[in-house]
CSV table of C-alpha atoms in Angstrom, one decimal:
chain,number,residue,atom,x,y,z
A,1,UNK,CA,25.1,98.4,-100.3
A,2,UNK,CA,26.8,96.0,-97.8
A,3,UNK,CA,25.8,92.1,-97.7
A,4,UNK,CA,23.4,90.8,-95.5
A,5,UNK,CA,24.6,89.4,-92.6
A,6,UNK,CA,24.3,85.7,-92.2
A,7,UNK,CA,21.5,83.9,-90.0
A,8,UNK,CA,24.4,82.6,-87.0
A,9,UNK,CA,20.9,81.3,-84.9
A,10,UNK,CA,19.5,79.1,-88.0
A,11,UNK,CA,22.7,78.0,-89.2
A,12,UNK,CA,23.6,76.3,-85.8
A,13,UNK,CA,20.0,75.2,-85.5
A,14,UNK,CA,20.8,73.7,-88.7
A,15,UNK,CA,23.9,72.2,-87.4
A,16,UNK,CA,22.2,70.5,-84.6
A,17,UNK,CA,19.2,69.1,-86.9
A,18,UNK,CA,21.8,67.8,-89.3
A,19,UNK,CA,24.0,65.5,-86.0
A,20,UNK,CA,20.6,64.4,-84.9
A,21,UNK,CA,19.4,63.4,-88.1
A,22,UNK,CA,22.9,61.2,-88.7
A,23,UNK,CA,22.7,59.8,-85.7
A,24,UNK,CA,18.8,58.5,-86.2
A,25,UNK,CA,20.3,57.1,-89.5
A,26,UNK,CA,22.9,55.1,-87.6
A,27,UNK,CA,22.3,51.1,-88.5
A,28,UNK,CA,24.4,50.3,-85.2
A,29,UNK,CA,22.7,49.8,-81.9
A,30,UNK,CA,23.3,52.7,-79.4
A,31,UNK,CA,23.8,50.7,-76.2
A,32,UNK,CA,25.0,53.7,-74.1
A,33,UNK,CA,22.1,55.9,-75.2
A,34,UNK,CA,19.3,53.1,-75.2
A,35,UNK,CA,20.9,52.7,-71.1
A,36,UNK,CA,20.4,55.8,-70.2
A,37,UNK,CA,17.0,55.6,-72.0
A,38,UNK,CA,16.4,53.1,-69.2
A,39,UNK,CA,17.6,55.0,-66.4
A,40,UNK,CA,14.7,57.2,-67.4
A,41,UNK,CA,12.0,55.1,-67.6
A,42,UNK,CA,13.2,53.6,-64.6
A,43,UNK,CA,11.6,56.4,-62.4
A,44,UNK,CA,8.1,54.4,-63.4
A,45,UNK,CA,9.0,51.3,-61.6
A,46,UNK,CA,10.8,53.1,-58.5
A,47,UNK,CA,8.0,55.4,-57.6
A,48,UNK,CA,5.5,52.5,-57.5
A,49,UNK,CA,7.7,49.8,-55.7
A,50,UNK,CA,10.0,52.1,-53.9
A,51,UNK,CA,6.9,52.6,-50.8
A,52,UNK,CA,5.5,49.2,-50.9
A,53,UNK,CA,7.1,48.1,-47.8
A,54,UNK,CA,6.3,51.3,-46.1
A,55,UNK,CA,2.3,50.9,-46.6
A,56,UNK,CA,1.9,49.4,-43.1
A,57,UNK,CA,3.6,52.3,-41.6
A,58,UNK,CA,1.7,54.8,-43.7
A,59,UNK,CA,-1.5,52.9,-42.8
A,60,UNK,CA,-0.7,53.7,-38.9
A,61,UNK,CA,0.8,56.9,-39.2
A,62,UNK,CA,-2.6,57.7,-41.7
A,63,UNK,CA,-4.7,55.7,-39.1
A,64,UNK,CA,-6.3,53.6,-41.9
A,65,UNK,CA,-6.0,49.7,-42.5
A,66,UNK,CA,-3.2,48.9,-45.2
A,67,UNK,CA,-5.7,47.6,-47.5
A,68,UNK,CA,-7.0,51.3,-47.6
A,69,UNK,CA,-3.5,52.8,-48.3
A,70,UNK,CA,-3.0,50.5,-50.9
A,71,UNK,CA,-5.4,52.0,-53.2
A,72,UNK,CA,-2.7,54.9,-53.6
A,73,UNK,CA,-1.2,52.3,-56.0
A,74,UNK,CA,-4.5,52.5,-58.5
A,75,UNK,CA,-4.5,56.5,-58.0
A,76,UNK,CA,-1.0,56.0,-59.6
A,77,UNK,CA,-2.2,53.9,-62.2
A,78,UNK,CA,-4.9,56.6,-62.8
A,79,UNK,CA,-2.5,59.0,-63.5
A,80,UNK,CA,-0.4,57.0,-65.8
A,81,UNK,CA,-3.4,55.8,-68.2
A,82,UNK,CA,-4.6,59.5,-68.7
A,83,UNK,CA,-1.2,61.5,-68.7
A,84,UNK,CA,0.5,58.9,-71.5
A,85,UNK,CA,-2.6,59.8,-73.8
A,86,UNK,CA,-1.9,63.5,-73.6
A,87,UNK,CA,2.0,63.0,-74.1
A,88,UNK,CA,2.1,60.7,-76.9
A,89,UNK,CA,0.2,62.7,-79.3
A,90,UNK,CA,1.7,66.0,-78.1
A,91,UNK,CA,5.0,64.4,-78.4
A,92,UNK,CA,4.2,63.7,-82.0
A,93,UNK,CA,3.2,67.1,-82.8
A,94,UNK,CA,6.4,68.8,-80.7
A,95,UNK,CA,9.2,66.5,-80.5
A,96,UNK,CA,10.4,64.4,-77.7
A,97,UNK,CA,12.4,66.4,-75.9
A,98,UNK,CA,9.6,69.7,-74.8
A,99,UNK,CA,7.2,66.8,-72.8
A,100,UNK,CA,10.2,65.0,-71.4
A,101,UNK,CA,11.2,68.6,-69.9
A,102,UNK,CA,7.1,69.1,-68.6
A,103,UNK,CA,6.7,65.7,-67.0
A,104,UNK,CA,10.0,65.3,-65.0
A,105,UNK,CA,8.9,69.2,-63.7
A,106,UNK,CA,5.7,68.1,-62.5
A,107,UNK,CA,6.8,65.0,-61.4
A,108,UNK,CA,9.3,66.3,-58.9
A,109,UNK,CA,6.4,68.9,-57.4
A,110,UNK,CA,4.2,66.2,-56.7
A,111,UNK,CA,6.9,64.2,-54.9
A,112,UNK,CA,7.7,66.9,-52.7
A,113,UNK,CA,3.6,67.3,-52.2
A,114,UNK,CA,3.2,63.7,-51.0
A,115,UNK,CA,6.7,64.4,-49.3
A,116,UNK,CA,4.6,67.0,-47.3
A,117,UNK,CA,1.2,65.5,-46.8
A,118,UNK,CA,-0.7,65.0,-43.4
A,119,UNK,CA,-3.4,63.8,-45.2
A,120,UNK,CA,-4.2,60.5,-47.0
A,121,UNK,CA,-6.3,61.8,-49.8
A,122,UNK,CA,-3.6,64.7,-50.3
A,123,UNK,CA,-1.0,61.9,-50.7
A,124,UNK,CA,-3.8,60.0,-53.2
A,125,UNK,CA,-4.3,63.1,-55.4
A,126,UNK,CA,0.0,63.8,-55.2
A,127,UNK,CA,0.2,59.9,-56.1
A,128,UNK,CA,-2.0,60.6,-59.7
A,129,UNK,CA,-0.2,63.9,-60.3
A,130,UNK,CA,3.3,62.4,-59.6
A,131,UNK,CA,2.7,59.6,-62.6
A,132,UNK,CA,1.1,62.2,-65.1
A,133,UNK,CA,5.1,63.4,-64.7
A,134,UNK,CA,6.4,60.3,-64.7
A,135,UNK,CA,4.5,58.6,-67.4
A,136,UNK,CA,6.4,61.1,-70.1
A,137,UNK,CA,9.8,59.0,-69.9
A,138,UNK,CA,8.0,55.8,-70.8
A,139,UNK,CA,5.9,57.5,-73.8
A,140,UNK,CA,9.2,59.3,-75.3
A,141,UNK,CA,11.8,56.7,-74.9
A,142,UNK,CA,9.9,54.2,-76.4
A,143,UNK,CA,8.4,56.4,-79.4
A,144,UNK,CA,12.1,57.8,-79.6
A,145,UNK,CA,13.4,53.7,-79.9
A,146,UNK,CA,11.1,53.9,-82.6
A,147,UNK,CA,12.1,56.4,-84.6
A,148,UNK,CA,15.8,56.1,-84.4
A,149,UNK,CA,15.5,51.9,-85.3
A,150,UNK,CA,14.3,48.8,-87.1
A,151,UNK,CA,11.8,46.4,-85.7
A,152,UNK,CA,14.4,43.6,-84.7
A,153,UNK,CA,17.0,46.4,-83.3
A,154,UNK,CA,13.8,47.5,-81.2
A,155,UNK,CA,12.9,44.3,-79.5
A,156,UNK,CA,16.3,44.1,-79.1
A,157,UNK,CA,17.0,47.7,-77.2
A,158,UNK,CA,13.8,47.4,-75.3
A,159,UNK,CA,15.6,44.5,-73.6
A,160,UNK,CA,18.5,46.6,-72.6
A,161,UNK,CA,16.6,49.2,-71.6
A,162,UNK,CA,14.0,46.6,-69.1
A,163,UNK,CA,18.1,45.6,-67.9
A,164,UNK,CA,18.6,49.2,-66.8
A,165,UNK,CA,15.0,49.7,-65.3
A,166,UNK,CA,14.9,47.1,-64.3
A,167,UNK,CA,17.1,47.1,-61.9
A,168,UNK,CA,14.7,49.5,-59.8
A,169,UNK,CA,11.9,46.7,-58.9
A,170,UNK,CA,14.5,44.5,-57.6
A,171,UNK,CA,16.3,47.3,-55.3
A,172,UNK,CA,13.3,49.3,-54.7
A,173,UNK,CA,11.7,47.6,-52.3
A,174,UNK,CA,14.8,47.0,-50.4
A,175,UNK,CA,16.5,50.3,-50.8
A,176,UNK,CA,13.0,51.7,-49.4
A,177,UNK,CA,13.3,48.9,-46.3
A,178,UNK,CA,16.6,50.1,-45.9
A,179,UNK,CA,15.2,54.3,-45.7
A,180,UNK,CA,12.0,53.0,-43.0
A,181,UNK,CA,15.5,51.7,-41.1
A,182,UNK,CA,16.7,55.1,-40.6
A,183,UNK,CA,14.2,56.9,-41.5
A,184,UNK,CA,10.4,57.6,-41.7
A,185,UNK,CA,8.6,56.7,-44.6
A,186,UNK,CA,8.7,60.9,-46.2
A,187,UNK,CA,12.1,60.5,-46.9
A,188,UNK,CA,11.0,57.4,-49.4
A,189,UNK,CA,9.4,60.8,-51.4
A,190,UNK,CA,12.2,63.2,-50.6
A,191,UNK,CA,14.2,60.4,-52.8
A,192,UNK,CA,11.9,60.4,-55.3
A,193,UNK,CA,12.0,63.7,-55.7
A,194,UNK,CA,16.0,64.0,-56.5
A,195,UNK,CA,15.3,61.0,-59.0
A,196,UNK,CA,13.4,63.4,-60.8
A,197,UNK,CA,15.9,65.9,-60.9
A,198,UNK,CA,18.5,63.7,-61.9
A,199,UNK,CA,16.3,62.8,-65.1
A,200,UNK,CA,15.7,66.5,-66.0
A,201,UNK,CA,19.7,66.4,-65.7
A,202,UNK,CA,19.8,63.4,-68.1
A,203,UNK,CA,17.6,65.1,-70.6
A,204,UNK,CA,19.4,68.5,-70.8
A,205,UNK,CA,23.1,67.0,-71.8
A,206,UNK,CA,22.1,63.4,-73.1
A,207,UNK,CA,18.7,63.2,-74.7
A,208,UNK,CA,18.8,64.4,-78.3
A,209,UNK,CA,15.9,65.3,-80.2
A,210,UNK,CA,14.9,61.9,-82.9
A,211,UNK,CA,11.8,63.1,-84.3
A,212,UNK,CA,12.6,65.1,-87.4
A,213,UNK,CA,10.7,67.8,-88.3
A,214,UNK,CA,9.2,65.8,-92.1
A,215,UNK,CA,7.8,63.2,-90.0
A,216,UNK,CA,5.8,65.3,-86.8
A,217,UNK,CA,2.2,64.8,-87.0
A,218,UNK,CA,0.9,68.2,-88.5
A,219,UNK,CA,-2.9,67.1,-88.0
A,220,UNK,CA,-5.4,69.3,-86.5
A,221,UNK,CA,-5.6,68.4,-82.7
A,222,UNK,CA,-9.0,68.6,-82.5
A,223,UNK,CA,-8.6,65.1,-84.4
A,224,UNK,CA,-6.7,63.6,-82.4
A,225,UNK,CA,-9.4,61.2,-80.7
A,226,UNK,CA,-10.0,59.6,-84.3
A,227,UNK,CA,-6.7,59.4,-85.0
A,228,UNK,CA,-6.7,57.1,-81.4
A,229,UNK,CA,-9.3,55.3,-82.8
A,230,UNK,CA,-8.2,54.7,-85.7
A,231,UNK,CA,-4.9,53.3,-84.2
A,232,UNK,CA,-6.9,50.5,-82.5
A,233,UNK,CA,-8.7,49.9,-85.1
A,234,UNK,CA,-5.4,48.8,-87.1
A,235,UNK,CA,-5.1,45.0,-86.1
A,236,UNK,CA,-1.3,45.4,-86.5
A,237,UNK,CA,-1.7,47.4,-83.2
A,238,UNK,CA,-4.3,46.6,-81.2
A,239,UNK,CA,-3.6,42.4,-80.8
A,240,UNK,CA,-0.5,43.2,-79.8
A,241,UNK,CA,-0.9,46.1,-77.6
A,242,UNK,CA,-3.8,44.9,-75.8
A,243,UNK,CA,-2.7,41.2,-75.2
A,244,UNK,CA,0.6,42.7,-74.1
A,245,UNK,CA,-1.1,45.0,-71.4
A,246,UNK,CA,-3.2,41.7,-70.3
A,247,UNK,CA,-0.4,39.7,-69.8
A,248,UNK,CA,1.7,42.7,-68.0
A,249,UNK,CA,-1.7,43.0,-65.3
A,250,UNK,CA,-0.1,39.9,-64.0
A,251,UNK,CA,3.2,42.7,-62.6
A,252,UNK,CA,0.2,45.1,-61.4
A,253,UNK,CA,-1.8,43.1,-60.1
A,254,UNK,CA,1.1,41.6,-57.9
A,255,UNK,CA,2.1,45.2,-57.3
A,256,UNK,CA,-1.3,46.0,-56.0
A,257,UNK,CA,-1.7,43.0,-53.2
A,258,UNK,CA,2.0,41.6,-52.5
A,259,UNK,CA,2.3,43.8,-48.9
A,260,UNK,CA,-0.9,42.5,-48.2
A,261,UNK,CA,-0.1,38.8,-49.3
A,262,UNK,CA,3.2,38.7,-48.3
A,263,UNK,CA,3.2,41.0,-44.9
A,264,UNK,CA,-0.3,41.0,-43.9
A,265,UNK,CA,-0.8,37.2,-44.5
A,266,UNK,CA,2.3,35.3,-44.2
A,267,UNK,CA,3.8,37.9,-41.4
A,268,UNK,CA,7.3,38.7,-43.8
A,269,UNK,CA,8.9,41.8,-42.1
A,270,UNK,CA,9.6,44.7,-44.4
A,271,UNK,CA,13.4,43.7,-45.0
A,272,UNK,CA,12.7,40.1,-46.4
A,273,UNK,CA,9.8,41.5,-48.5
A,274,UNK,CA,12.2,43.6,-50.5
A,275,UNK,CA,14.1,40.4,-51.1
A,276,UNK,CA,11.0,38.5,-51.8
A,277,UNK,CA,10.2,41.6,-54.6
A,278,UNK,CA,13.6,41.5,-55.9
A,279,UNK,CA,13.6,38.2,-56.9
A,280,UNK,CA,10.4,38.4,-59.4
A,281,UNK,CA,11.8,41.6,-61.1
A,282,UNK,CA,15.1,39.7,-61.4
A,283,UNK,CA,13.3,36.8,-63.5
A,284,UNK,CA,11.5,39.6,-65.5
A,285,UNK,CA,15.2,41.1,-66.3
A,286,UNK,CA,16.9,37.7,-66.8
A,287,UNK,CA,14.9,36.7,-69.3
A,288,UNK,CA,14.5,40.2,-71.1
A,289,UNK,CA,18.2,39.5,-71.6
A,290,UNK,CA,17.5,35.9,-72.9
A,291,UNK,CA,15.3,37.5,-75.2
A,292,UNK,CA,18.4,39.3,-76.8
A,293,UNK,CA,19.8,35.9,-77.7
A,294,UNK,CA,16.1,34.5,-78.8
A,295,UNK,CA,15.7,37.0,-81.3
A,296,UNK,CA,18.3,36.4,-83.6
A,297,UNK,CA,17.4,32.5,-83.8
A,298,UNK,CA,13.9,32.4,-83.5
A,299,UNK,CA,10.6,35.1,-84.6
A,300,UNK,CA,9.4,37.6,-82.6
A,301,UNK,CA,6.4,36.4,-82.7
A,302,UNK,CA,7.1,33.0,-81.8
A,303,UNK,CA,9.2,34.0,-79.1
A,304,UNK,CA,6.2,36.5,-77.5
A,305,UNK,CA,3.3,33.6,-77.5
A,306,UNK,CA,6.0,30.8,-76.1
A,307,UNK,CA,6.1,33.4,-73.3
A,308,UNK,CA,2.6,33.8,-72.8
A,309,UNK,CA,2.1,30.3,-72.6
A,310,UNK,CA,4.5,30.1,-69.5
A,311,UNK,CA,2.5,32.7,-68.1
A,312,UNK,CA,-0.9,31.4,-68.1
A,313,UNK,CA,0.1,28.3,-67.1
A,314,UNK,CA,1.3,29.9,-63.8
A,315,UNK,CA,-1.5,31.6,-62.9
A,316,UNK,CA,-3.5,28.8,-63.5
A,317,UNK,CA,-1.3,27.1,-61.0
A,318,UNK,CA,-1.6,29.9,-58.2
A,319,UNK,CA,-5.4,29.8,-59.0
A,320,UNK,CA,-5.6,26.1,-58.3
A,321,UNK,CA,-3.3,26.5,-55.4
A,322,UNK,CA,-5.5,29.0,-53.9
A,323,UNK,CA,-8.9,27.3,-54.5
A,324,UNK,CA,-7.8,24.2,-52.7
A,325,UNK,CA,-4.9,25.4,-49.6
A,326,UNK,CA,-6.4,29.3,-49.4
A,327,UNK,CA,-3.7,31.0,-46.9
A,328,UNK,CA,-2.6,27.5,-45.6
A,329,UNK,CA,-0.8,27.2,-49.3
A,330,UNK,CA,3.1,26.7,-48.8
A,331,UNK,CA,4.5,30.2,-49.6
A,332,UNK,CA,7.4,29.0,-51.6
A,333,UNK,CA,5.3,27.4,-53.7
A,334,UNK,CA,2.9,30.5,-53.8
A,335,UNK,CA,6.0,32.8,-54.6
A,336,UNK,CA,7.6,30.4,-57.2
A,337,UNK,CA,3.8,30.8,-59.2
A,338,UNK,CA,4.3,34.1,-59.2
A,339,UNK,CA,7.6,34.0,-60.1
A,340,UNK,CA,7.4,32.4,-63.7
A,341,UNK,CA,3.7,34.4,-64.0
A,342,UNK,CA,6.4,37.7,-63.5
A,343,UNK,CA,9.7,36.2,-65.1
A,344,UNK,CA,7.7,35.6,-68.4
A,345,UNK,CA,7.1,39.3,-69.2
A,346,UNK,CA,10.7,39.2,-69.7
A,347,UNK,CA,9.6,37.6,-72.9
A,348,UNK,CA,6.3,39.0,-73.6
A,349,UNK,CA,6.6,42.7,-73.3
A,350,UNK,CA,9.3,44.0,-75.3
A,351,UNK,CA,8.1,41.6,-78.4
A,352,UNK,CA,4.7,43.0,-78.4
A,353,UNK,CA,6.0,46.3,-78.0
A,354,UNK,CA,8.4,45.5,-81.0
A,355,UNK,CA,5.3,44.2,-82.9
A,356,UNK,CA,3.0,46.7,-82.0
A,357,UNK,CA,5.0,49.6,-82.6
A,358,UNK,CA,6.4,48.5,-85.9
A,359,UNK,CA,3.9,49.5,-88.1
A,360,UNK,CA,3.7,53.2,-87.1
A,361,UNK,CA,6.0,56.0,-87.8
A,362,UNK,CA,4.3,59.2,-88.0
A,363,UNK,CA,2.3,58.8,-84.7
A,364,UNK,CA,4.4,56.6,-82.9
A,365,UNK,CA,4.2,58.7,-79.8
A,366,UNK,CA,0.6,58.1,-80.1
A,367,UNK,CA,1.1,54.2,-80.4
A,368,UNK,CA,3.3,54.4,-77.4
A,369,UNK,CA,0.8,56.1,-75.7
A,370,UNK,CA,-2.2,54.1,-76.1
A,371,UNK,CA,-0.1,51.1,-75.8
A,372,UNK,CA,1.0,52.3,-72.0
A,373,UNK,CA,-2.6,53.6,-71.2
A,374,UNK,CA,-3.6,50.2,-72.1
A,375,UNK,CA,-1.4,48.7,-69.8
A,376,UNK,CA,-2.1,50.4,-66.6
A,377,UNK,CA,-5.6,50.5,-67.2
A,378,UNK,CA,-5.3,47.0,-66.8
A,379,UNK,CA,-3.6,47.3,-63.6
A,380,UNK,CA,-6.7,50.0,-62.6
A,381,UNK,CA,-9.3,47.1,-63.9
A,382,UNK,CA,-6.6,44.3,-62.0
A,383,UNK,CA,-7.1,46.5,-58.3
A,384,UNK,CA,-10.8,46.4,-58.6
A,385,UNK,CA,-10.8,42.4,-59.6
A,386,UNK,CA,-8.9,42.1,-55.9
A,387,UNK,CA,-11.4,43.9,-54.4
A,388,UNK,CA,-14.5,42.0,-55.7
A,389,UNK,CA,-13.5,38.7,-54.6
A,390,UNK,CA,-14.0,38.2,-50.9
A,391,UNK,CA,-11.7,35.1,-50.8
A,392,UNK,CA,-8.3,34.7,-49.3
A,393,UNK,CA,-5.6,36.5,-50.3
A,394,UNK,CA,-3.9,33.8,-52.6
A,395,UNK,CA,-7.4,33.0,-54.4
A,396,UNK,CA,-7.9,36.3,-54.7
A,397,UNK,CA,-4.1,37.3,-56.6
A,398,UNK,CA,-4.9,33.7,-58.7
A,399,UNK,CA,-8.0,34.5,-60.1
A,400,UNK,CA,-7.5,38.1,-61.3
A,401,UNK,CA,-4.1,36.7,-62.9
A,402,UNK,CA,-5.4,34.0,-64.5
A,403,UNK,CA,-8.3,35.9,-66.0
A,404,UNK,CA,-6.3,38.9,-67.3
A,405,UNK,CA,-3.5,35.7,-69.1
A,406,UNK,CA,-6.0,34.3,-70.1
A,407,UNK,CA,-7.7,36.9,-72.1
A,408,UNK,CA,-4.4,38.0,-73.1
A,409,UNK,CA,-2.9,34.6,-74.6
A,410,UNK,CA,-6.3,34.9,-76.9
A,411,UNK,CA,-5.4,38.3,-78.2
A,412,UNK,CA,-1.8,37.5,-78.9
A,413,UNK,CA,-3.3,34.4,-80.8
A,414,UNK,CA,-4.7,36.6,-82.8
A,415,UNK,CA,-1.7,38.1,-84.4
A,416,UNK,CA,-1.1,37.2,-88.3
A,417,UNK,CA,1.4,34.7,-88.2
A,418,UNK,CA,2.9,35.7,-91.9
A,419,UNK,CA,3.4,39.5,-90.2
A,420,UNK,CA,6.9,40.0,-91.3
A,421,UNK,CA,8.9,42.4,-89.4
A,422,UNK,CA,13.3,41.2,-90.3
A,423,UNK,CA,13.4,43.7,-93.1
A,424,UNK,CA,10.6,46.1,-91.8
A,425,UNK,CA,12.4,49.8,-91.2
């Protein structure tokens, strides 16, 4: 009788299992992997500020006011809250790597639909199916962070990753200033569209799988809406999560009424409002990178409220600017508000991700999830504020900031001091 042959399929699967699981073990931080991580996730921020100086255009060529086209930046938003929750678990339960492969799909269809579109609502429904793709590379990097590294080493690479993406809010604007220059505003899309295919690229030869197979969520699914409430339930989570998406309405809300503010109102042409842009997602990079530094000297913790502070009390400055000048307000002082209100996510964002995630390891995607949802259902909740206030434009941007910080300074309050995270794994 001759000897069985050998399993060559399951012995390289092995193979690949056993490199992934040593490099997951690896105490050092993977800057080059953590980058490209970034250059992912980075396809968030370009498809939402890549068009923003194109809404006026698309408002004529639509023949609607630009107020109207803005609201394809809440369909977006739509999109992102409802795709992350499906991801995150569904990561969990599959791996990383499967929904990455989905979402960066879809994604580049629904660019080449709003690409395409003669029709505003088309464009609104492309805009919502574009960030259900999208939203995957913010879910799986961050739950993939997690499972490869320590809380402190996680603050930390979040901030090198918010260096790489961000980098797309501050050229965005401008790079899509310079396309209306040459171009009409469909190109902005056709661009988008190769962004997506460069990220599938990325995934097939850089993005290993981190979620071994001993720690997937093997729940039933039909549970998985308990095990979302039980994950806000868990005050390790929740303070942090939700303050953090509070204080990061303060990027969306921005996002939601600068061409308005900025074009409409003060009359900056489309070239100068991609620098004006630029310079607000600089701060928020800046001091992501300070945040490197911060964290070996000082707590998280500490570090993430210190941060919050300077946001609040920046929005309570725009707010009292725009109660007593309205539209007659200087607009460098307007802009420098908004500036710090921005700049300070540098240093509230990746700490209450750190904290936030910390604590979960078996649903992590989930965490990451419900932590992104919570976000941009803040930004959904931030558009309607704007629109419920029938006040000038400045007034209008101060009082849904300062509402949202607000609220979110009291959240992040609410975080146990004595929550130790140095030695947590």
């Amino acid at each position: 009788m001759s000897a069985p042959k050998p399993n060559v399929t399951n012995d390289k699967k092995a193979a690949r299992q056993k490199a992934a699981a040593t490099r997951v073990r690896s105490s050092e931080l993977p800057v080059a992997w953590i980058m490209m991580l970034g250059l992912i996730v980075a396809i968030g921020p370009l498809s939402i500020d890549m068009y923003l100086p194109a809404l006026p255009a698309m408002a004529d060529d639509f023949g609607v006011s630009t107020a109207f086209m803005a609201n394809s930046v809440p369909a977006y938003f739509v999109g992102l809250v409802f795709g992350q929750l499906i991801y995150g678990p569904l990561s969990d339960r599959v791996g990383r790597v499967k929904p990455l492969y989905f979402g960066m799909a879809l994604y580049v269809v629904a660019s080449i639909v709003c690409a395409t579109t003669s029709s505003e609502y088309v464009l609104f429904a492309g805009r919502t199916v574009q960030a259900l793709g999208a939203c995957v590379g913010a879910v799986v990097t961050r739950a993939a962070i997690r499972d490869r590294l320590t809380a402190k080493q996680t603050a930390k690479a979040f901030s090198i990753m918010i260096l790489v993406m961000g980098l797309a809010p501050i050229l965005a604007p401008s790079l899509g200033a310079l396309f209306l220059q040459f171009f009409d505003w469909h190109s902005i899309f056709w661009f988008l569209a190769a962004f997506g295919m460069l990220n599938l690229l990325l995934t097939k030869f850089f993005f290993f799988e981190t979620l071994s197979e001993e720690n997937r969520n093997v729940r039933p699914a039909k549970e998985v809406l308990s095990q979302y409430w039980d994950l806000l339930k868990d005050p390790r989570f929740n303070y942090p999560a939700i303050g953090g998406g509070l204080l990061m309405g303060a990027m969306f809300v921005y996002i939601s009424s600068a061409s308005e503010l900025i074009m409409d109102t003060y009359g900056v042409s489309a070239t100068h409002f991609g620098w004006l842009f630029g310079m607000n997602a600089a701060g928020f990079v800046g001091l992501t990178q300070l945040n490197q530094w911060l964290t070996n000297r000082f707590r998280i913790l500490s570090i993430l409220r210190f941060g919050t502070m300077m946001q609040v009390i920046s929005a309570a400055a725009l707010f009292i600017i725009g109660l007593i000048f309205g539209t007659d307000a200087w607009l460098p002082l307007v802009l420098g508000c908004i500036f710090f209100c921005i700049a300070g996510l540098g240093l509230t964002q990746p700490n209450a991700s750190a904290i936030a995630l910390a604590f979960q390891k078996t649903r992590a995607g989930m965490a990451s999830a419900m932590q992104g949802s919570l976000m941009f259902s803040v930004g959904i909740f931030g558009g309607l504020l704007l629109n419920l206030f029938p006040v000038n434009p400045v007034l209008k941007i101060g009082i849904a900031m300062f509402s949202l910080m607000s609220l979110g300074a009291f959240l992040i309050w609410q975080i146990d001091r004595n929550l130790n995270l140095d030695d947590l794994e």
